[in-house]
Structure formats: structure tokens, C-alpha cells
C-alpha positions as a printed Julia matrix, in Angstrom:
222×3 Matrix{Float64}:
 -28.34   -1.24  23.74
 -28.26   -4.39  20.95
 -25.16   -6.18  21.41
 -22.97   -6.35  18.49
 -20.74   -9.49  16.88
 -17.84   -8.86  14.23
 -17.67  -11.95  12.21
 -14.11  -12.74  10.68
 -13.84  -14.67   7.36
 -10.28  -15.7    5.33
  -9.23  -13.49   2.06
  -7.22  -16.9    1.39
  -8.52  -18.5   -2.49
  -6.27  -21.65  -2.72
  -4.88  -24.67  -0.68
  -0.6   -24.08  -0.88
  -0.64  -22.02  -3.47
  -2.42  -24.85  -5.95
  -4.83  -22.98  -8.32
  -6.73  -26.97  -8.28
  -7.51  -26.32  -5.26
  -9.11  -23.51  -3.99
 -10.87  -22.76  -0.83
 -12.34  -19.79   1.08
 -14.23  -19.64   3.76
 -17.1   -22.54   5.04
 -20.19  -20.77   3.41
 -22.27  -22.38   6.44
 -19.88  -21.21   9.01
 -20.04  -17.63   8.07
 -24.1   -17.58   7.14
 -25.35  -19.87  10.08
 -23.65  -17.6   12.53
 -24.6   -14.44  11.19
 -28.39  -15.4   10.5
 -28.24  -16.22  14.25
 -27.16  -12.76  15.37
 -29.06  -11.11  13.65
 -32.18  -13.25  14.72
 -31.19  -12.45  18.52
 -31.61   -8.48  17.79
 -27.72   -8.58  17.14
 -25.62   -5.8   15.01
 -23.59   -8.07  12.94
 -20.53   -7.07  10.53
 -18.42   -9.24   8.77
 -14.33   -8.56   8.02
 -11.58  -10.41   6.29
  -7.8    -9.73   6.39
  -7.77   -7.96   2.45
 -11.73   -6.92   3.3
 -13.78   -6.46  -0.36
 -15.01  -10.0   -1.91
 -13.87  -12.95  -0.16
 -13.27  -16.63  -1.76
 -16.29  -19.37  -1.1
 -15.17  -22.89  -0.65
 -17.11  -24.17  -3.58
 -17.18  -27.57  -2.0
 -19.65  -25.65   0.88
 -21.84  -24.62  -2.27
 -22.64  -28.34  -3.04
 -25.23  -30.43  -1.84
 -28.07  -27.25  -1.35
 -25.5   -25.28   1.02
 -25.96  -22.5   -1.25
 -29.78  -22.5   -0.5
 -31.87  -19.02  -0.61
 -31.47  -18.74   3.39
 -27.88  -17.93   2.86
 -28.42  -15.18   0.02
 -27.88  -12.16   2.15
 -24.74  -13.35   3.62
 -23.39  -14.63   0.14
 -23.67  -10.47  -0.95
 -21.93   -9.48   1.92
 -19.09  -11.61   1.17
 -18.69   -9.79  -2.03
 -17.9    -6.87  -0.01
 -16.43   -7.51   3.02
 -14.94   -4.95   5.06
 -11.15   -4.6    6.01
 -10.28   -6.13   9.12
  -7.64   -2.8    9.73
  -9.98   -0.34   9.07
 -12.57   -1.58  11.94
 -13.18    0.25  15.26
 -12.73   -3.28  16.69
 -13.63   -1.69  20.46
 -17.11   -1.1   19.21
 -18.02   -4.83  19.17
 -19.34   -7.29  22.22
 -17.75  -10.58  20.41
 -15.61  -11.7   17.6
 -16.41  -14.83  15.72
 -13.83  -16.71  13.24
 -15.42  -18.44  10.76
 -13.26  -21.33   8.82
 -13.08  -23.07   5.93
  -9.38  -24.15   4.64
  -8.48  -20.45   3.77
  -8.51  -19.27   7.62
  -5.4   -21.38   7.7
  -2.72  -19.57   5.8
  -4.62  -16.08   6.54
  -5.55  -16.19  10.21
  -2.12  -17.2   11.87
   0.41  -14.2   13.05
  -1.95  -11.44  11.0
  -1.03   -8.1   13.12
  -4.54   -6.81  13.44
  -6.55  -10.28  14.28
  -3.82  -11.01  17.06
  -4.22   -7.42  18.01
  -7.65   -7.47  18.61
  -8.28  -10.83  20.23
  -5.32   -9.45  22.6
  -6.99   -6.65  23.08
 -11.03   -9.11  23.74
  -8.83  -11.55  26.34
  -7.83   -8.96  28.31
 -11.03   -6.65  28.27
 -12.87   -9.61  28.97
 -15.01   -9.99  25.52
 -16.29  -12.69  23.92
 -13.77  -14.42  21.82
 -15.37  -17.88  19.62
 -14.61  -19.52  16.65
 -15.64  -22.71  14.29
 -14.13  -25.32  12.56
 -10.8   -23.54  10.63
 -11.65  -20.39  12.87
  -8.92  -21.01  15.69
  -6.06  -21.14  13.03
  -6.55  -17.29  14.3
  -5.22  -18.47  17.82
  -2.26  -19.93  16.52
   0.69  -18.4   18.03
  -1.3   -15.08  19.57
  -0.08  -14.16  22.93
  -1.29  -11.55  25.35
   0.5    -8.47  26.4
   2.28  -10.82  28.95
   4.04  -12.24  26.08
   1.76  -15.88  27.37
   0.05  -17.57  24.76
  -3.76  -16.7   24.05
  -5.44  -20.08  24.39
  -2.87  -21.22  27.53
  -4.94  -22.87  29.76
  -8.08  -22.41  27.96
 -10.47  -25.18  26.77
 -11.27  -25.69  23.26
 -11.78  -27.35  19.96
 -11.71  -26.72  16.18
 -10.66  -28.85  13.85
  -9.27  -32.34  14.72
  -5.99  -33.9   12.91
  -8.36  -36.94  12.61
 -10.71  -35.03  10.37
  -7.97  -33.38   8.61
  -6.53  -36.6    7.72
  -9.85  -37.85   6.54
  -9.76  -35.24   4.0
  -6.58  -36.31   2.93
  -5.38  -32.56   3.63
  -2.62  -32.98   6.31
   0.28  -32.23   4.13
  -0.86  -29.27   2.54
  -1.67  -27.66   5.56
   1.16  -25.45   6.91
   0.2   -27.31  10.52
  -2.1   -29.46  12.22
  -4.66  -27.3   13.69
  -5.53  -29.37  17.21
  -1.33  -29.9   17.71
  -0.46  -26.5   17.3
  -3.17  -25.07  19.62
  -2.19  -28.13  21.82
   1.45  -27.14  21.95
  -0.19  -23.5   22.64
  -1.21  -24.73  26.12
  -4.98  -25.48  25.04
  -6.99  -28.46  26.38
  -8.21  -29.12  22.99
 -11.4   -31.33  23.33
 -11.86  -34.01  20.78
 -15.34  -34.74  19.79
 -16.65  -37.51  17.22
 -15.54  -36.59  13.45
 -18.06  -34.18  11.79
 -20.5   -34.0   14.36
 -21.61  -31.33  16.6
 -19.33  -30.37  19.72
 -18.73  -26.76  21.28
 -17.09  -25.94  24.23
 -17.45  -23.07  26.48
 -14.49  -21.89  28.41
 -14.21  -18.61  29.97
 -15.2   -15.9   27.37
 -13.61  -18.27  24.67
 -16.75  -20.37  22.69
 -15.13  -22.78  19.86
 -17.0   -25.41  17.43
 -15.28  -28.55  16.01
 -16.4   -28.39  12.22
 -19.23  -26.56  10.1
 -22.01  -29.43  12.17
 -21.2   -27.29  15.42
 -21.74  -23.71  13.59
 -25.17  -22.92  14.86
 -24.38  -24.55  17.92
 -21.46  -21.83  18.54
 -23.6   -19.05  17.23
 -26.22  -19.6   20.11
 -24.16  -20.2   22.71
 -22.63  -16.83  21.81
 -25.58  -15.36  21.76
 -26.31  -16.94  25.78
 -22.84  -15.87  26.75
 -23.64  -12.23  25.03
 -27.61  -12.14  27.3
């Protein structure tokens, strides 16, 4: 039997509300991953909290992002499916992609911190990239312990927030709050590739560590 990946992407359009601003999810972060799976014989789905078309960062458009290798992933995002109406059992992994949006959407959502309750304790593979974690922030396991206690990881650093003059509009610092979560949140250098393997948890530092994430899914998953 093919293993099987549900891919998670944010429903969220705008940074704090500001219509100047909008954001969605990492268009790399969701396509690199999901042309990955797919390439390893893998059934791939992707979700998002409000499911149906989901907001691209248009900053991930520039600068030939939105290249033709990414066209089949860029229609699925018009029509997403609902993260509450998936049979979330049926899948070997979950992967978070980010982008700014996963950071108002992700945190204390009932179903995501359902079902990544539900991975850690059935022993599933549980990974994320860049923004992606924001979906760790503040889950706990049925033992009322926090999700990423104890568990080695990254995402994205305060230092890269900060040099994308975005710290105040976030509604927290990504590495501190999964720091104060128990993590040991590994720092790698600003905007370059750096994954980290811990347990069934796989986490990337920034959309340069996206296909890095996706294969070592994919090794964790063979």
C-alpha cells in the first residue's frame, strides 16, 4: 500500500487584519512538498482550516516562484478541502506548510490540534516548514503536556522575523513561543536550508529547507 501525506495550508488573506498586507500561504512550501510526494508514489491531499480557495502570498509569486512546475498545485489551492471534513486517520503524515497566514490560522484551531494529538500519540509522522509550526503553538496531548515538550525543532527564527520587519504584527514570535512550549528549537543561518529530525516530528526553518523536509518525510515514511 502507497503511503499517504495530508498537506495543511492557512485560509488566513492578511497580516493583522491590514488589507496592505496580505499573505497566504508560501507558494513553494505547499508545491515543493507536494511535487515530492507525489514523485515518491505518495497519495497527497491538501486542507486548510475554511477548505475551498486559499490566499497565495503574492510576494512567493515573484521572482519565477510561480513557474509552470507549480501549476498543478496552484489549482488545487483554489479548492482546497476542509480540514473538519477529513478522515484524518486515513493518512501516514501531516505536513504544515507556512507562509505568514499559518500564523493567525494554525494556533488553538480545534481540529489541527486534534489531529496532531491524535499523530503524537499513534506514532505518525508529524513535520512542518517555515510558518508551519505556528500549528504547534499551544497543542498539548491528552496528558494535558505540551505537543513539542521535549522535542527538537525549528521553523521560523525571531532573527528572520525581525529581518522582515514583521515582529510586531505578528500575534507572537514563532521560535519563543515554541521555546516556552518546551521545544529545543534549533537555530540555523537566516534563509538557508536547515531541518531537523526528531522522533516522528520533521520541521524546516524557512521556504530554502522545503524540499529538504519533503524528502526526509518521505525517508521517515520508507
Amino acid at each position: 500500500m502507497s503511503k499517504s501525506v495530508l498537506i495543511v495550508v492557512t485560509s488566513h488573506d492578511t497580516i493583522a487584519g491590514d488589507q496592505d498586507k496580505p499573505t497566504g500561504v508560501w507558494l513553494s512550501e505547499a508545491a515543493e512538498p507536494y511535487i515530492a510526494f507525489q514523485g515518491a508514489g505518495f497519495k497527497v491531499d491538501i486542507a486548510s482550516p475554511k477548505g475551498g480557495s486559499v490566499p497565495i502570498d503574492p510576494n512567493s509569486i515573484e521572482n519565477g516562484n510561480d513557474d509552470e512546475k507549480f501549476t498543478e498545485v496552484t489549482k488545487i489551492l483554489q479548492n482546497t478541502q476542509r480540514i473538519r471534513d477529513i478522515v484524518y486517520e486515513g493518512y501516514d503524515a501531516i505536513f504544515f506548510a507556512g507562509g505568514h497566514g499559518a500564523m493567525f490560522d494554525f494556533p488553538g484551531d480545534p481540529d489541527i490540534q486534534n489531529i496532531i494529538a491524535y499523530y503524537k500519540d499513534d506514532g505518525r509522522v508529524i513535520s512542518a516548514v517555515c510558518h508551519g509550526p505556528a500549528a504547534f503553538a499551544d497543542a498539548k496531548t491528552k496528558d494535558g503536556k505540551y505537543l513539542v515538550d521535549g522535542i527538537k525543532l525549528t521553523g521560523f527564527t525571531n532573527a528572520e522575523e525581525e529581518a522582515m520587519n514583521l515582529t510586531e504584527e505578528m500575534p507572537f514570535l514563532l521560535q519563543s513561543k515554541l521555546e516556552s512550549n518546551g521545544a529545543g528549537f534549533v537555530v540555523g543561518t537566516s534563509m538557508e536550508e536547515n531541518v531537523v529530525s526528531s522522533g516522528k516530528f520533521v520541521t524546516g526553518q524557512n521556504p530554502a529547507s522545503s524540499q529538504a523536509v519533503a524528502e526526509a518525510v518521505i525517508n521517515k515514511l520508507n
